[in-house]
Amino acid sequence: MAEGGGELTIESPIMIGHGYGSSTADVIAAIRAVAAAAGLTLRQSTIARLAVAAEGASDAIAYGDQPILFAHREGRTIEHFGGEFPPLLLVGFRDGSARPIDTLSMPRARYDCEEIGLFRVLRGLANRSIRQQDPRLLGRVATISASISQKHLPKASFNTVLDIARAHDACGVQVAHSGTLIGVLLDANAPRAAMRAAELARQVSGAGLQGVHTFALNAETGLIQ
């Protein structure tokens, strides 16, 4: 990198506009690359603030897999739940033939008083799920949050996914609040967890959902499918 300037090339396989965090991943990578070239080590909070300054909003990618409540338009941590996520298997996929979403032109969600009050309750339940390592409680929080999102960015296959999740005794369903992604959460420590995840993945694929992948979160295994 030349003094006072340089050239940065970014190559990414992440799909754009579906909720994979593609824009934040690019911005975070660029910030870290420039910092490394300058011989600097930046705090996670600094990286997060720079990311928001660059694109107006940001996921909490700068904090890795830490369980936090993050103000995505302010670039600051509202609450750090401490500890780690309970062991989970996640079957993720895109909402059928849903088209990519332009997040820059997407209107901001305007939550009513009832929804805001419910978010406060969910915040407390999320904290408890982390402290007690309770995957089912965390799944319940995710499902309620996803149901609220249906009023603002509906997923056409949401009810179908809920039915599939219940049929496989899943912990809950999560969605991208600014994308097309949906995920089903399963307790990684439950009996036959990996087999049930595989069966669920086959069923959602058969239902026309796309880009199906199964991952482990804080479970003692790696990429499953």
Coordinates of N, CA, C and O in Angstrom, one line a residue, residues 107-172:
P107 N -37.9 1.0 2.9 CA -38.4 1.8 4.0 C -38.1 1.2 5.3 O -38.2 0.0 5.5
R108 N -37.8 2.0 6.3 CA -37.6 1.5 7.7 C -38.9 1.0 8.3 O -40.0 1.6 8.1
A109 N -38.8 -0.1 9.0 CA -39.9 -0.6 9.7 C -40.4 0.4 10.8 O -39.5 0.9 11.5
R110 N -41.7 0.6 10.9 CA -42.2 1.5 11.9 C -43.0 0.6 12.9 O -44.2 0.3 12.6
Y111 N -42.4 0.3 14.0 CA -43.1 -0.6 15.0 C -44.1 0.2 15.8 O -43.8 1.3 16.3
D112 N -45.2 -0.4 16.1 CA -46.2 0.3 17.0 C -45.9 0.0 18.5 O -44.9 -0.7 18.8
C113 N -46.6 0.6 19.3 CA -46.3 0.5 20.8 C -46.4 -0.9 21.3 O -45.6 -1.3 22.1
E114 N -47.3 -1.7 20.8 CA -47.5 -3.1 21.2 C -46.2 -3.9 20.8 O -45.7 -4.7 21.6
E115 N -45.8 -3.7 19.6 CA -44.6 -4.4 19.1 C -43.3 -4.0 19.9 O -42.5 -4.8 20.3
I116 N -43.2 -2.7 20.2 CA -42.0 -2.2 20.9 C -42.1 -2.8 22.3 O -41.0 -3.2 22.9
G117 N -43.3 -2.9 22.9 CA -43.4 -3.5 24.3 C -43.0 -5.0 24.2 O -42.4 -5.5 25.1
L118 N -43.4 -5.6 23.2 CA -43.1 -7.1 23.0 C -41.6 -7.3 22.8 O -41.0 -8.2 23.3
F119 N -40.9 -6.4 22.1 CA -39.5 -6.5 21.9 C -38.8 -6.4 23.2 O -37.8 -7.0 23.4
R120 N -39.3 -5.6 24.2 CA -38.7 -5.5 25.5 C -38.7 -6.8 26.2 O -37.8 -7.2 26.9
V121 N -39.9 -7.4 26.1 CA -40.0 -8.8 26.7 C -39.1 -9.8 26.1 O -38.4 -10.5 26.8
L122 N -39.0 -9.7 24.7 CA -38.1 -10.7 24.0 C -36.7 -10.4 24.4 O -35.9 -11.4 24.5
R123 N -36.3 -9.2 24.6 CA -34.9 -8.9 25.0 C -34.6 -9.6 26.4 O -33.5 -10.2 26.5
G124 N -35.5 -9.5 27.3 CA -35.3 -10.2 28.6 C -35.2 -11.7 28.4 O -34.4 -12.4 29.0
L125 N -36.1 -12.3 27.6 CA -36.1 -13.7 27.4 C -34.8 -14.2 26.6 O -34.3 -15.3 26.9
A126 N -34.3 -13.4 25.7 CA -33.1 -13.7 25.0 C -31.9 -13.8 26.0 O -31.1 -14.7 26.0
N127 N -31.9 -12.8 26.9 CA -30.9 -12.8 27.9 C -30.9 -14.1 28.8 O -29.9 -14.7 29.0
R128 N -32.2 -14.4 29.2 CA -32.3 -15.6 30.0 C -31.9 -16.9 29.2 O -31.3 -17.8 29.8
S129 N -32.2 -17.0 27.9 CA -31.9 -18.1 27.1 C -30.4 -18.4 27.1 O -29.9 -19.5 27.0
I130 N -29.7 -17.3 27.0 CA -28.2 -17.3 27.0 C -27.7 -17.8 28.3 O -26.8 -18.7 28.4
R131 N -28.2 -17.2 29.4 CA -27.7 -17.5 30.7 C -28.0 -18.9 31.1 O -27.2 -19.6 31.7
Q132 N -29.2 -19.4 30.7 CA -29.6 -20.7 31.1 C -29.3 -21.8 30.0 O -29.6 -23.0 30.2
Q133 N -28.6 -21.3 28.9 CA -28.3 -22.2 27.8 C -29.5 -23.0 27.4 O -29.5 -24.3 27.3
D134 N -30.6 -22.3 27.1 CA -31.9 -22.9 26.8 C -32.2 -22.6 25.3 O -32.7 -21.5 24.9
P135 N -32.0 -23.6 24.4 CA -32.2 -23.4 23.0 C -33.7 -23.2 22.6 O -34.0 -22.5 21.7
R136 N -34.6 -23.8 23.4 CA -36.0 -23.7 23.1 C -36.5 -22.3 23.4 O -37.3 -21.8 22.7
L137 N -36.0 -21.8 24.4 CA -36.4 -20.4 24.8 C -35.9 -19.4 23.7 O -36.6 -18.5 23.3
L138 N -34.7 -19.6 23.3 CA -34.1 -18.7 22.2 C -34.9 -18.9 20.9 O -35.2 -17.9 20.2
G139 N -35.3 -20.1 20.6 CA -36.1 -20.4 19.5 C -37.5 -19.7 19.5 O -38.0 -19.2 18.5
R140 N -38.1 -19.7 20.7 CA -39.3 -19.0 20.9 C -39.2 -17.5 20.7 O -40.1 -16.9 20.0
V141 N -38.1 -17.0 21.2 CA -37.8 -15.5 20.9 C -37.7 -15.3 19.4 O -38.3 -14.3 18.9
A142 N -37.0 -16.1 18.7 CA -36.8 -15.9 17.3 C -38.1 -16.0 16.6 O -38.3 -15.2 15.6
T143 N -38.9 -17.0 16.9 CA -40.2 -17.1 16.2 C -41.1 -15.9 16.4 O -41.8 -15.5 15.4
I144 N -41.2 -15.4 17.6 CA -42.0 -14.2 17.9 C -41.5 -13.0 17.1 O -42.3 -12.3 16.5
S145 N -40.2 -12.9 17.1 CA -39.6 -11.8 16.4 C -39.9 -11.9 14.9 O -40.2 -10.9 14.2
A146 N -39.8 -13.2 14.4 CA -40.1 -13.4 13.0 C -41.5 -13.1 12.6 O -41.8 -12.6 11.5
S147 N -42.4 -13.4 13.5 CA -43.8 -13.2 13.3 C -44.1 -11.7 13.2 O -44.9 -11.2 12.4
I148 N -43.4 -10.9 14.0 CA -43.5 -9.4 14.0 C -43.0 -8.9 12.6 O -43.6 -8.1 12.0
S149 N -41.9 -9.5 12.2 CA -41.4 -9.1 10.9 C -42.3 -9.4 9.7 O -42.2 -8.7 8.7
Q150 N -43.2 -10.4 9.9 CA -44.1 -10.7 8.8 C -45.0 -9.5 8.5 O -45.5 -9.3 7.3
K151 N -45.2 -8.6 9.4 CA -46.1 -7.4 9.2 C -45.3 -6.3 8.4 O -46.0 -5.4 7.8
H152 N -44.0 -6.4 8.4 CA -43.2 -5.4 7.7 C -42.5 -5.9 6.5 O -42.3 -5.1 5.5
L153 N -42.0 -7.1 6.5 CA -41.4 -7.7 5.3 C -41.8 -9.1 5.2 O -41.0 -10.0 5.6
P154 N -43.0 -9.4 4.8 CA -43.5 -10.8 4.8 C -42.8 -11.8 3.9 O -42.3 -11.4 2.8
K155 N -42.6 -13.0 4.4 CA -42.1 -14.1 3.7 C -43.3 -15.0 3.2 O -44.0 -15.5 4.1
A156 N -43.4 -15.2 1.9 CA -44.5 -16.0 1.4 C -44.6 -17.4 2.0 O -45.7 -17.9 2.1
S157 N -43.5 -18.0 2.3 CA -43.5 -19.4 2.7 C -43.4 -19.5 4.3 O -43.2 -20.6 4.8
F158 N -43.6 -18.4 5.0 CA -43.4 -18.4 6.4 C -44.3 -19.4 7.1 O -43.8 -20.2 8.0
N159 N -45.6 -19.5 6.8 CA -46.5 -20.4 7.5 C -46.1 -21.9 7.2 O -46.2 -22.7 8.0
T160 N -45.7 -22.1 5.9 CA -45.3 -23.4 5.6 C -44.1 -23.8 6.4 O -44.0 -25.0 6.9
V161 N -43.1 -22.9 6.5 CA -41.9 -23.2 7.3 C -42.3 -23.5 8.8 O -41.7 -24.4 9.4
L162 N -43.2 -22.7 9.3 CA -43.6 -22.9 10.7 C -44.2 -24.3 10.9 O -43.9 -25.0 11.9
D163 N -45.0 -24.8 9.9 CA -45.6 -26.1 10.0 C -44.5 -27.2 10.0 O -44.5 -28.2 10.7
I164 N -43.5 -27.0 9.1 CA -42.4 -28.0 9.0 C -41.6 -28.0 10.2 O -41.2 -29.0 10.7
A165 N -41.3 -26.8 10.8 CA -40.5 -26.7 12.0 C -41.3 -27.4 13.2 O -40.6 -28.2 13.9
R166 N -42.6 -27.2 13.3 CA -43.3 -27.9 14.4 C -43.3 -29.4 14.1 O -43.2 -30.2 15.1
A167 N -43.4 -29.9 12.9 CA -43.4 -31.3 12.6 C -42.1 -32.0 13.0 O -42.1 -33.2 13.3
H168 N -41.0 -31.2 13.0 CA -39.7 -31.8 13.3 C -39.3 -31.4 14.7 O -38.1 -31.5 15.1
D169 N -40.2 -30.9 15.5 CA -39.9 -30.5 16.9 C -38.8 -29.5 17.0 O -37.9 -29.7 17.9
A170 N -38.7 -28.6 16.1 CA -37.7 -27.5 16.1 C -37.9 -26.6 17.3 O -39.0 -26.4 17.8
C171 N -36.8 -25.9 17.6 CA -36.9 -24.8 18.7 C -37.6 -23.6 18.2 O -38.3 -22.9 19.0
G172 N -37.5 -23.3 16.9 CA -38.1 -22.1 16.4 C -37.7 -21.7 15.0 O -36.9 -22.4 14.4

